Coordinates of C-alpha atoms in Angstrom, one line a residue:
M1 CA 108.1 156.0 55.3
Q2 CA 108.4 155.3 59.0
L3 CA 111.3 156.4 61.1
H4 CA 112.8 152.9 61.6
E5 CA 112.7 152.4 57.8
R6 CA 114.4 155.7 57.2
L7 CA 117.1 154.8 59.7
A8 CA 117.6 151.3 58.0
L9 CA 117.9 152.9 54.6
T10 CA 120.4 155.5 56.0
R11 CA 122.5 152.7 57.6
Q12 CA 122.5 150.7 54.3
Q13 CA 123.5 153.8 52.3
M14 CA 126.4 154.6 54.8
R15 CA 127.6 151.0 54.4
R16 CA 127.6 151.4 50.6
I17 CA 129.5 154.7 50.9
W18 CA 132.0 153.1 53.2
R19 CA 132.6 150.3 50.7
L20 CA 133.1 152.9 48.0
S21 CA 135.5 155.0 50.1
L22 CA 137.6 152.4 51.9
P23 CA 139.4 150.5 49.1
Y24 CA 141.8 153.3 48.2
F25 CA 143.1 153.4 51.8
Q26 CA 143.6 149.7 51.7
S27 CA 145.1 149.6 48.2
E28 CA 148.8 149.4 47.1
E29 CA 148.8 153.2 47.7
K30 CA 147.5 152.9 51.2
W31 CA 150.6 154.3 53.0
R32 CA 150.8 157.4 50.8
A33 CA 147.0 157.9 51.2
R34 CA 147.1 157.5 54.9
G35 CA 150.1 159.7 55.2
L36 CA 148.4 162.5 53.3
L37 CA 145.2 162.1 55.4
A38 CA 147.3 162.2 58.6
A39 CA 149.1 165.3 57.5
I40 CA 145.8 167.1 56.7
V41 CA 144.4 166.1 60.1
A42 CA 147.6 167.4 61.8
L43 CA 147.3 170.7 59.9
N44 CA 143.7 171.0 61.0
L45 CA 144.8 170.4 64.6
G46 CA 147.4 173.1 64.3
G47 CA 144.9 175.4 62.7
V48 CA 142.5 175.0 65.7
W49 CA 145.3 175.5 68.2
L50 CA 146.1 178.8 66.4
L51 CA 142.4 179.8 66.6
V52 CA 142.5 179.3 70.3
Q53 CA 145.6 181.5 70.5
Y54 CA 143.9 184.1 68.3
N55 CA 140.9 184.0 70.7
D56 CA 143.1 184.7 73.7
W57 CA 144.8 187.5 71.7
Y58 CA 141.4 189.2 71.4
R59 CA 141.1 189.5 75.1
V60 CA 144.6 190.9 75.8
F61 CA 144.7 193.2 72.8
Y62 CA 141.3 194.8 73.4
D63 CA 142.0 195.2 77.1
A64 CA 145.2 197.0 76.2
L65 CA 143.2 199.3 74.0
Q66 CA 140.7 200.0 76.8
E67 CA 143.5 200.7 79.3
K68 CA 145.5 202.6 76.7
N69 CA 148.5 200.4 77.4
Q70 CA 150.9 201.1 74.5
A71 CA 153.6 198.6 75.5
V72 CA 151.1 195.7 75.6
F73 CA 149.5 197.0 72.4
W74 CA 152.8 196.7 70.4
Q75 CA 153.6 193.4 72.0
Q76 CA 150.3 192.0 70.9
L77 CA 150.7 193.3 67.4
G78 CA 153.9 191.2 67.2
R79 CA 152.1 188.2 68.6
F80 CA 149.3 188.7 66.0
A81 CA 152.0 188.7 63.2
L82 CA 153.3 185.3 64.4
I83 CA 149.8 183.8 64.7
A84 CA 148.8 185.2 61.2
F85 CA 152.0 183.9 59.6
G86 CA 151.3 180.4 61.1
M87 CA 147.7 180.5 59.8
I88 CA 149.0 181.5 56.3
V89 CA 151.5 178.6 56.2
L90 CA 148.9 176.1 57.5
A91 CA 146.3 177.4 55.0
V92 CA 148.6 177.0 52.0
Y93 CA 149.8 173.5 52.9
R94 CA 146.3 172.4 54.0
F95 CA 145.0 173.4 50.5
Y96 CA 147.9 171.8 48.7
L97 CA 147.8 168.5 50.5
T98 CA 144.0 168.3 50.4
Q99 CA 144.0 168.9 46.6
L100 CA 146.8 166.3 46.3
L101 CA 144.8 163.7 48.2
E102 CA 141.7 164.4 46.2
L103 CA 143.7 164.1 42.9
R104 CA 145.4 160.8 43.9
W105 CA 142.2 159.3 45.3
R106 CA 140.3 160.3 42.1
A107 CA 143.1 158.8 39.9
W108 CA 143.0 155.5 41.8
L109 CA 139.2 155.3 41.8
T110 CA 139.0 156.2 38.1
R111 CA 141.5 153.5 37.2
H112 CA 139.7 151.0 39.5
C113 CA 136.3 151.7 38.0
L114 CA 137.6 151.7 34.5
Q115 CA 139.1 148.3 35.1
R116 CA 135.8 146.9 36.5
W117 CA 133.8 148.6 33.7
M118 CA 136.0 147.0 31.0
A119 CA 136.2 143.6 32.7
H120 CA 133.8 140.8 31.9
Q121 CA 132.3 142.9 29.1
A122 CA 130.5 144.9 31.8
F123 CA 130.5 148.0 29.5
Y124 CA 128.6 146.0 26.9
R125 CA 126.2 144.2 29.3
L126 CA 125.3 147.5 31.0
E127 CA 124.3 148.9 27.6
L128 CA 122.2 145.8 26.9
A129 CA 120.5 146.1 30.2
R130 CA 119.5 149.7 29.6
Y131 CA 117.4 148.6 26.7
G132 CA 116.0 145.4 28.2
Q133 CA 115.1 144.1 31.6
A134 CA 117.5 145.4 34.3
Q135 CA 119.1 142.6 36.3
N136 CA 119.8 142.8 40.0
G137 CA 118.3 146.3 40.4
A138 CA 118.2 149.5 38.4
V139 CA 120.6 150.0 35.6
P140 CA 122.7 153.2 35.7
D141 CA 122.5 155.7 32.9
N142 CA 125.6 157.3 31.3
P143 CA 128.5 155.3 32.9
D144 CA 130.9 157.7 31.2
Q145 CA 129.6 160.5 33.4
R146 CA 129.8 158.4 36.5
I147 CA 133.4 157.7 35.9
Q148 CA 134.5 161.1 34.6
E149 CA 132.4 163.5 36.6
D150 CA 130.8 161.8 39.6
L151 CA 134.1 160.3 40.8
N152 CA 135.7 163.7 40.7
L153 CA 132.8 165.2 42.7
F154 CA 132.8 162.3 45.1
T155 CA 136.4 162.6 46.1
T156 CA 136.3 166.4 46.2
Y157 CA 133.3 166.6 48.4
T158 CA 134.1 163.6 50.6
V159 CA 137.5 165.0 51.5
S160 CA 136.3 168.6 52.0
L161 CA 133.2 167.7 53.9
T162 CA 134.9 165.1 56.1
M163 CA 137.8 167.4 57.0
G164 CA 135.3 170.3 57.5
A165 CA 133.2 168.2 59.9
F166 CA 136.4 167.1 61.7
K167 CA 137.6 170.7 62.0
A168 CA 134.2 171.8 63.2
A169 CA 134.1 169.0 65.9
L170 CA 137.6 169.9 67.0
T171 CA 136.9 173.6 67.1
L172 CA 133.8 172.9 69.1
A173 CA 135.7 170.8 71.6
S174 CA 138.4 173.5 71.9
F175 CA 136.1 176.5 72.3
V176 CA 133.2 175.2 74.3
G177 CA 135.2 175.2 77.5
V178 CA 136.5 178.7 76.7
L179 CA 132.9 180.0 76.1
W180 CA 131.6 178.1 79.2
G181 CA 134.1 179.8 81.4
L182 CA 133.5 183.3 79.9
S183 CA 129.8 183.3 79.6
G184 CA 129.0 183.1 83.3
A185 CA 125.7 181.9 84.9
F186 CA 122.2 183.0 84.2
A187 CA 120.1 183.2 87.3
F188 CA 116.3 183.6 87.6
E189 CA 113.5 182.8 90.0
L190 CA 111.1 179.9 89.2
G191 CA 108.2 179.0 91.5
G192 CA 110.0 180.6 94.5
H193 CA 113.2 178.8 93.8
H194 CA 116.5 180.4 92.7
V195 CA 117.6 178.7 89.5
E196 CA 121.1 179.2 88.1
V197 CA 122.1 178.0 84.6
P198 CA 125.9 177.9 84.2
G199 CA 127.5 178.4 80.7
V200 CA 124.4 180.0 79.4
M201 CA 126.2 181.1 76.2
V202 CA 127.0 177.5 75.3
W203 CA 123.4 176.4 75.8
L204 CA 122.1 179.3 73.7
A205 CA 124.6 178.5 70.9
V206 CA 123.4 174.8 71.0
L207 CA 119.7 175.8 70.8
Y208 CA 120.4 178.4 68.2
C209 CA 122.2 176.0 65.9
L210 CA 119.9 173.0 66.6
A211 CA 116.9 175.1 65.5
G212 CA 118.8 176.4 62.5
S213 CA 119.8 172.8 61.4
L214 CA 116.3 171.5 61.6
V215 CA 114.9 174.5 59.6
T216 CA 117.8 174.1 57.1
H217 CA 117.0 170.4 56.6
F218 CA 113.3 171.1 56.1
I219 CA 114.0 173.8 53.6
G220 CA 116.9 172.2 51.7
R221 CA 115.9 168.5 51.6
P222 CA 114.3 168.8 48.0
Q223 CA 117.8 169.7 46.7
I224 CA 119.0 166.1 47.0
G225 CA 116.5 164.8 44.4
L226 CA 116.9 167.9 42.3
N227 CA 120.7 167.5 42.2
F228 CA 120.4 163.9 41.3
R229 CA 118.0 164.7 38.5
Q230 CA 120.1 167.6 37.2
Q231 CA 123.2 165.4 36.8
R232 CA 121.1 162.8 34.9
L233 CA 119.5 165.4 32.6
E234 CA 122.8 167.0 31.8
A235 CA 124.2 163.6 30.9
D236 CA 121.2 162.8 28.7
F237 CA 121.6 166.1 26.9
R238 CA 125.3 165.5 26.3
H239 CA 124.7 161.9 25.2
H240 CA 122.3 163.0 22.5
M241 CA 124.7 165.5 21.1
V242 CA 127.3 162.7 20.9
R243 CA 124.8 160.6 19.0
V244 CA 124.2 163.4 16.6
R245 CA 128.0 163.5 16.0
E246 CA 128.2 159.8 15.5
Y247 CA 125.3 159.6 13.1
S248 CA 125.9 163.0 11.4
E249 CA 126.0 161.6 7.8
A250 CA 122.8 159.6 8.2
I251 CA 121.0 162.6 9.8
A252 CA 122.2 164.9 7.0
L253 CA 121.1 162.5 4.3
D254 CA 117.6 162.1 5.9
R255 CA 117.4 165.9 6.4
G256 CA 116.8 165.1 10.0
E257 CA 118.2 168.3 11.4
P258 CA 114.8 169.8 12.5
V259 CA 114.0 166.6 14.4
E260 CA 117.3 166.3 16.1
H261 CA 117.3 170.1 16.9
A262 CA 113.9 169.6 18.4
Q263 CA 115.1 166.6 20.5
L264 CA 118.1 168.6 21.7
D265 CA 116.0 171.6 22.5
L266 CA 113.6 169.3 24.4
R267 CA 116.4 167.8 26.5
F268 CA 118.0 171.2 27.1
S269 CA 114.6 172.6 28.2
R270 CA 114.4 169.8 30.8
V271 CA 117.9 170.7 32.0
L272 CA 116.9 174.4 32.3
A273 CA 113.5 173.6 34.0
N274 CA 115.1 171.3 36.6
Y275 CA 117.9 173.9 37.1
L276 CA 115.3 176.6 37.8
D277 CA 113.6 174.3 40.3
L278 CA 117.0 173.7 41.9
L279 CA 117.8 177.5 41.8
R280 CA 114.5 178.3 43.6
A281 CA 115.3 175.7 46.3
Q282 CA 118.7 177.1 46.8
K283 CA 117.3 180.6 46.9
R284 CA 114.9 179.6 49.7
L285 CA 117.8 178.0 51.6
I286 CA 120.1 181.1 51.1
W287 CA 117.3 183.3 52.5
F288 CA 117.4 181.4 55.7
S289 CA 121.1 180.7 56.0
S290 CA 122.0 184.4 55.3
F291 CA 119.6 185.5 58.0
F292 CA 120.9 182.8 60.3
G293 CA 124.5 183.9 59.7
Q294 CA 123.9 187.6 60.1
A295 CA 121.9 187.1 63.3
A296 CA 124.8 185.1 64.8
V297 CA 127.1 188.1 64.5
I298 CA 125.2 190.3 66.9
F299 CA 123.7 187.6 69.1
P300 CA 126.7 187.3 71.6
F301 CA 126.9 191.0 72.0
L302 CA 123.2 191.2 72.9
V303 CA 123.6 188.5 75.5
A304 CA 126.9 189.7 77.0
A305 CA 126.2 193.5 76.8
P306 CA 124.5 193.8 80.2
R307 CA 127.5 192.3 82.0
F308 CA 129.8 194.7 80.1
F309 CA 127.8 197.8 80.9
S310 CA 127.6 196.7 84.5
G311 CA 131.4 196.5 84.7
A312 CA 131.4 192.8 85.3
I313 CA 133.6 192.2 82.3
Q314 CA 136.0 194.4 80.2
L315 CA 136.1 195.1 76.5
G316 CA 138.6 192.3 76.0
D317 CA 136.4 189.8 77.7
L318 CA 133.4 191.0 75.5
M319 CA 135.4 190.5 72.3
Q320 CA 136.7 187.2 73.5
I321 CA 133.2 186.0 74.2
S322 CA 132.1 187.2 70.8
S323 CA 135.0 185.3 69.2
A324 CA 134.5 182.1 71.2
F325 CA 130.7 182.2 70.5
G326 CA 131.4 182.7 66.8
Q327 CA 133.7 179.6 66.8
V328 CA 131.2 177.5 68.7
Q329 CA 128.3 178.7 66.6
E330 CA 130.2 178.1 63.4
S331 CA 131.1 174.6 64.4
L332 CA 127.5 173.8 65.4
A333 CA 126.2 175.4 62.2
W334 CA 128.4 173.3 60.0
F335 CA 125.4 171.4 58.8
V336 CA 123.6 174.7 57.9
D337 CA 126.6 176.2 56.1
N338 CA 127.3 173.0 54.1
Y339 CA 123.8 171.8 53.3
Q340 CA 124.0 172.6 49.6
E341 CA 127.3 170.7 49.3
L342 CA 125.9 167.8 51.3
A343 CA 122.9 167.6 48.9
T344 CA 125.2 167.5 45.9
W345 CA 127.4 164.9 47.6
R346 CA 124.4 162.8 48.5
A347 CA 123.1 162.8 44.9
T348 CA 126.6 162.0 43.6
T349 CA 127.1 159.1 46.0
D350 CA 123.6 157.7 45.2
R351 CA 124.6 157.6 41.5
L352 CA 128.0 156.0 42.3
T353 CA 126.8 153.4 44.7
S354 CA 124.1 152.3 42.2
F355 CA 126.9 152.2 39.5
E356 CA 129.0 150.1 41.8
D357 CA 126.1 147.7 42.5
S358 CA 125.6 147.3 38.7
L359 CA 129.3 146.6 38.1
A360 CA 129.3 144.0 40.9
A361 CA 126.2 142.3 39.4
Q362 CA 127.8 142.2 35.9
A363 CA 131.0 140.6 37.4
E364 CA 128.9 137.6 38.5
P365 CA 129.3 134.7 36.1
G366 CA 126.3 134.0 33.9
P367 CA 124.6 130.7 33.3
L368 CA 126.6 130.2 30.0
Q369 CA 129.7 128.1 30.4
H370 CA 132.1 129.4 27.8
A371 CA 135.7 128.3 27.1
R372 CA 138.3 128.7 24.5
R373 CA 140.4 125.7 23.6
Q374 CA 143.5 125.1 21.6
D375 CA 142.4 121.9 19.9
G376 CA 139.1 121.0 18.4
G377 CA 136.4 122.9 16.6
L378 CA 133.4 125.0 17.6
A379 CA 130.8 123.2 19.8
A380 CA 127.7 124.1 21.8
H381 CA 125.7 121.8 24.1
D382 CA 122.1 122.6 25.3
L383 CA 122.6 126.2 24.2
T384 CA 119.6 128.5 25.0
V385 CA 119.6 132.1 23.8
A386 CA 117.0 134.6 25.1
L387 CA 116.2 138.3 24.7
P388 CA 117.1 140.7 27.5
D389 CA 113.5 140.5 28.8
G390 CA 113.8 136.7 29.2
T391 CA 111.9 135.7 26.1
P392 CA 113.7 132.6 24.6
L393 CA 114.7 132.8 21.0
L394 CA 116.5 129.5 20.7
A395 CA 116.5 126.6 23.1
G396 CA 118.4 123.3 23.6
L397 CA 120.8 123.7 20.7
D398 CA 123.6 121.1 20.2
L399 CA 126.0 122.5 17.5
A400 CA 129.3 121.3 16.2
V401 CA 131.6 122.8 13.5
G402 CA 134.7 120.9 12.4
G403 CA 137.8 122.2 10.7
G404 CA 137.4 122.9 7.0
E405 CA 133.7 123.3 7.3
R406 CA 131.9 126.5 6.1
V407 CA 128.6 127.3 7.7
L408 CA 126.0 129.9 6.6
V409 CA 123.5 131.1 9.2
K410 CA 120.3 132.5 7.7
G411 CA 116.8 133.3 8.7
P412 CA 114.3 136.2 8.8
S413 CA 115.3 139.5 10.4
G414 CA 114.8 139.4 14.1
S415 CA 115.2 135.6 14.3
G416 CA 118.3 135.9 16.5
K417 CA 121.1 135.1 14.0
S418 CA 123.4 137.8 15.3
T419 CA 122.4 137.0 18.9
L420 CA 123.4 133.4 18.3
L421 CA 126.9 134.6 17.2
R422 CA 127.2 136.7 20.3
A423 CA 126.3 133.7 22.4
L424 CA 129.0 131.6 20.6
A425 CA 131.4 134.5 21.3
G426 CA 130.5 134.3 25.0
I427 CA 129.5 138.0 25.3
W428 CA 125.7 137.5 25.4
P429 CA 124.6 137.5 29.0
H430 CA 121.1 136.1 28.4
A431 CA 122.3 132.6 27.3
S432 CA 122.8 129.3 29.1
G433 CA 124.4 126.0 28.2
R434 CA 128.0 125.2 27.2
V435 CA 130.1 126.6 24.4
A436 CA 133.6 125.7 23.4
L437 CA 135.3 128.1 20.9
P438 CA 138.7 127.7 19.2
A439 CA 141.3 129.9 20.7
E440 CA 142.2 131.6 17.4
A441 CA 138.6 132.5 16.5
M442 CA 138.0 136.0 15.3
F443 CA 134.7 137.8 14.9
I444 CA 133.6 140.4 12.3
P445 CA 130.7 142.4 13.8
Q446 CA 128.0 144.2 11.8
R447 CA 129.4 147.6 12.9
P448 CA 133.2 147.3 13.2
Y449 CA 135.0 149.6 15.5
F450 CA 138.0 151.7 14.5
P451 CA 139.8 153.8 17.0
D452 CA 140.5 157.4 16.1
G453 CA 144.1 158.0 15.1
A454 CA 146.6 156.4 12.7
L455 CA 145.2 154.1 10.0
R456 CA 147.8 151.4 11.0
D457 CA 146.4 151.4 14.5
A458 CA 142.8 151.0 13.2
L459 CA 143.9 148.1 11.0
A460 CA 145.8 146.2 13.6
Y461 CA 143.3 146.9 16.5
P462 CA 143.3 145.6 19.2
E463 CA 146.9 144.5 18.8
P464 CA 149.7 147.1 18.6
A465 CA 150.5 148.1 15.0
A466 CA 154.2 147.6 15.6
R467 CA 153.6 143.9 15.6
Y468 CA 153.1 144.0 11.8
D469 CA 155.5 145.4 9.2
D470 CA 154.3 147.9 6.6
D471 CA 154.4 145.4 3.8
A472 CA 151.9 143.2 5.6
L473 CA 149.6 146.1 6.4
R474 CA 149.6 147.3 2.8
A475 CA 149.0 143.7 1.5
A476 CA 146.0 143.3 3.7
L477 CA 144.5 146.6 2.5
R478 CA 145.1 145.6 -1.2
D479 CA 143.6 142.1 -0.6
A480 CA 140.5 143.8 1.0
R481 CA 140.1 146.0 -2.1
L482 CA 141.3 149.2 -0.4
P483 CA 144.4 150.0 -2.5
Q484 CA 143.7 153.7 -2.1
L485 CA 144.6 153.5 1.6
Q486 CA 147.8 151.5 1.4
D487 CA 149.9 154.7 1.3
R488 CA 148.1 156.4 4.2
L489 CA 149.1 154.1 7.1
D490 CA 150.3 157.1 9.2
A491 CA 147.3 159.3 8.4
H492 CA 145.3 160.3 11.4
D493 CA 141.5 160.5 11.2
A494 CA 138.2 159.5 12.7
W495 CA 137.9 156.5 10.4
S496 CA 134.4 155.6 11.5
Q497 CA 133.3 158.9 10.2
K498 CA 135.7 159.2 7.3
L499 CA 135.1 155.9 5.6
S500 CA 131.8 154.8 3.9
G501 CA 129.9 151.8 5.1
G502 CA 131.4 149.6 2.4
E503 CA 134.9 150.9 3.2
Q504 CA 134.5 150.2 6.8
Q505 CA 133.4 146.6 6.1
R506 CA 136.4 146.1 3.8
L507 CA 138.8 147.6 6.5
A508 CA 137.3 145.1 9.0
I509 CA 138.0 142.3 6.5
A510 CA 141.5 143.6 5.9
R511 CA 142.1 143.3 9.7
V512 CA 141.2 139.6 9.4
L513 CA 143.3 139.0 6.4
L514 CA 146.2 140.7 8.2
K515 CA 145.9 138.5 11.3
K516 CA 145.1 135.2 9.5
P517 CA 143.0 133.5 12.2
C518 CA 142.0 129.9 11.7
W519 CA 138.4 130.4 12.7
I520 CA 136.3 133.3 11.4
L521 CA 132.8 134.2 12.5
A522 CA 131.3 137.0 10.3
D523 CA 128.0 138.8 11.0
E524 CA 126.7 140.5 7.9
A525 CA 130.3 141.4 7.1
T526 CA 129.7 142.3 3.5
S527 CA 126.1 143.7 3.5
A528 CA 127.3 147.1 2.1
L529 CA 129.3 145.6 -0.7
D530 CA 128.4 144.9 -4.3
P531 CA 128.0 141.2 -5.3
A532 CA 131.3 140.9 -7.1
A533 CA 133.3 142.4 -4.2
E534 CA 131.3 140.3 -1.7
Q535 CA 132.1 137.0 -3.6
D536 CA 135.8 137.9 -3.8
L537 CA 136.2 138.9 -0.2
Y538 CA 134.2 135.9 1.1
A539 CA 136.4 133.6 -1.0
R540 CA 139.5 135.2 0.6
L541 CA 138.0 134.8 4.1
A542 CA 137.1 131.1 3.4
A543 CA 140.6 130.5 2.1
T544 CA 142.2 132.2 5.1
A545 CA 140.2 129.9 7.5
Q546 CA 140.9 126.8 5.5
A547 CA 144.7 127.5 5.3
G548 CA 144.8 127.3 9.1
G549 CA 142.7 124.2 9.3
G550 CA 139.7 126.2 10.7
S551 CA 136.2 127.1 9.6
L552 CA 134.1 130.1 8.4
V553 CA 130.7 130.7 10.1
S554 CA 128.7 133.5 8.4
V555 CA 125.5 135.3 9.0
A556 CA 124.2 136.7 5.7
H557 CA 121.0 137.2 3.7
R558 CA 122.2 137.2 0.1
P559 CA 121.4 133.9 -1.7
G560 CA 124.6 134.1 -3.7
L561 CA 126.8 133.4 -0.7
A562 CA 125.3 129.9 -0.2
G563 CA 127.7 128.5 -2.8
L564 CA 130.7 129.5 -0.7
H565 CA 129.4 127.4 2.2
D566 CA 128.9 123.7 2.8
T567 CA 126.2 123.8 5.5
V568 CA 123.3 126.0 6.2
W569 CA 121.8 126.7 9.7
E570 CA 118.4 128.1 9.0
L571 CA 116.3 129.7 11.7
V572 CA 112.6 128.9 11.3
P573 CA 109.6 129.6 13.5
G574 CA 109.5 127.3 16.6
A575 CA 107.4 124.1 16.3
G576 CA 106.3 124.0 20.0
D577 CA 109.1 121.9 21.5
G578 CA 107.9 122.6 25.0
R579 CA 110.7 125.2 25.7
G580 CA 108.7 128.2 24.4
A581 CA 111.4 129.3 22.0
R582 CA 110.3 131.5 19.1
W583 CA 112.7 129.9 16.6
Q584 CA 114.4 126.6 16.0
L585 CA 117.5 125.8 14.0
R586 CA 117.3 123.5 11.0
R587 CA 120.5 122.1 9.5
Q588 CA 120.9 121.3 5.8
A589 CA 123.5 121.1 3.1
A590 CA 124.1 124.3 1.2
A591 CA 122.8 124.4 -2.4
P592 CA 124.6 126.7 -4.8
G593 CA 122.5 129.8 -5.7
S594 CA 119.9 129.0 -3.0

């Protein structure tokens, strides 16, 4: 990659980081945020002023020692106590206010990202995109880690590195004049001409730190990619352990422990292998940075020693030169000293900016025009449903379901029945056309979700359980054939793990019977139930929808359910309609027992 391309990429990345950083300081908390930042800046200014006073104290104190001036010695000890006390106070409040700013910034960013992640079903669409064709760029992995861990790292490192760089620049500006005046001129003959270089210590410090920065960047650059990869591998390892927890029963029944153990061991081996590579890269950098730092301690004494031994300067001047050189060198070496933190910060910001880009892409409206209406039934016009890779499943559908109608959707596995329901719900991003859905429609997914906690909360989800009295909650459980749970409304558990597949489906149906929606769309809602329970619960669902003047739309495989429906939408292989769809929808009247 050529230099101008690198510069263009750097400018683009800095603009993305700026867009990530700025909103907090323009938010509803902007005055508090700006006040904290201003206070931290003021404390850094005060800290640098005290460093200048401390540098002057070096000269006076060591001159007093050389001259054996006891009065000045005790006077300077008192001055040192005042400077030290001021530094202690500044250090405490600088730490406290910096941590407070990081905490509040992280809190705001986390809530902001959570709101964007949960809006427009972005959390769902990002998961779909991971297993299909990514839209508008690469799809981020493990959004939970980006929100929980990366935001914390970003705010911590951004504040600490920014304030560190500011303090380094301020210290450099404050001490470069001191060092310039103390270092004197370096004279030599060149080609018969007398050449004199003023402020030689300043130029030597600049050259020393410039060379150190270049070598540090050359040695430490691989850490950026290694840090990025380490965070991803750690997240993948943690994600697979979560999956083992979620599917613990299925894994135990399949005796899949050796396979899962091998998969976990493989992922952890990748974590360790990359960490060892990162460790080796850090070791190489520490070799150089340690040598660089130790050499800087003795360097000013070597340069200033001839003037001291010749009597041109006193011991206090020598110590002041050493102190001023140390401050200038430390300021110029900020890049060297913070390279590992910069590498981690760069990897973190790369992950967060890609996550931000993906969230922005998911916020854009899709080609499907979806609306919920108070009056009228379910309708779709020119509806096209595709796979994430763009392959069309169904094309040009015109559908209408009126009140009181009961529709069964059937077809071979993989024909897109569930995907059609997702499109009707408005959550499938790979659909186009127009869909109108009744406002009181309620969906029953194949895998219902139950929050951990009280059973009453799992039953009423996503509404608050307080909206329903205990009698209504118990009646819904009894109607859904779960009488054994009616006295456990306040029991706390992980219900997705506690209940069997059939019990989970009955609890999802109990949720519908509790809320009594007019329109019900069920996706394989009774596949884990026996035929008698299935017939009973489907009859209850149909009665609930009919009582409200709505309709029941079902996806199911079992022929026995056809008798509970009026109409069948059957998905059959496409007949070459010119749209390239794999399947087409055939409407027909339901035949009992078909």
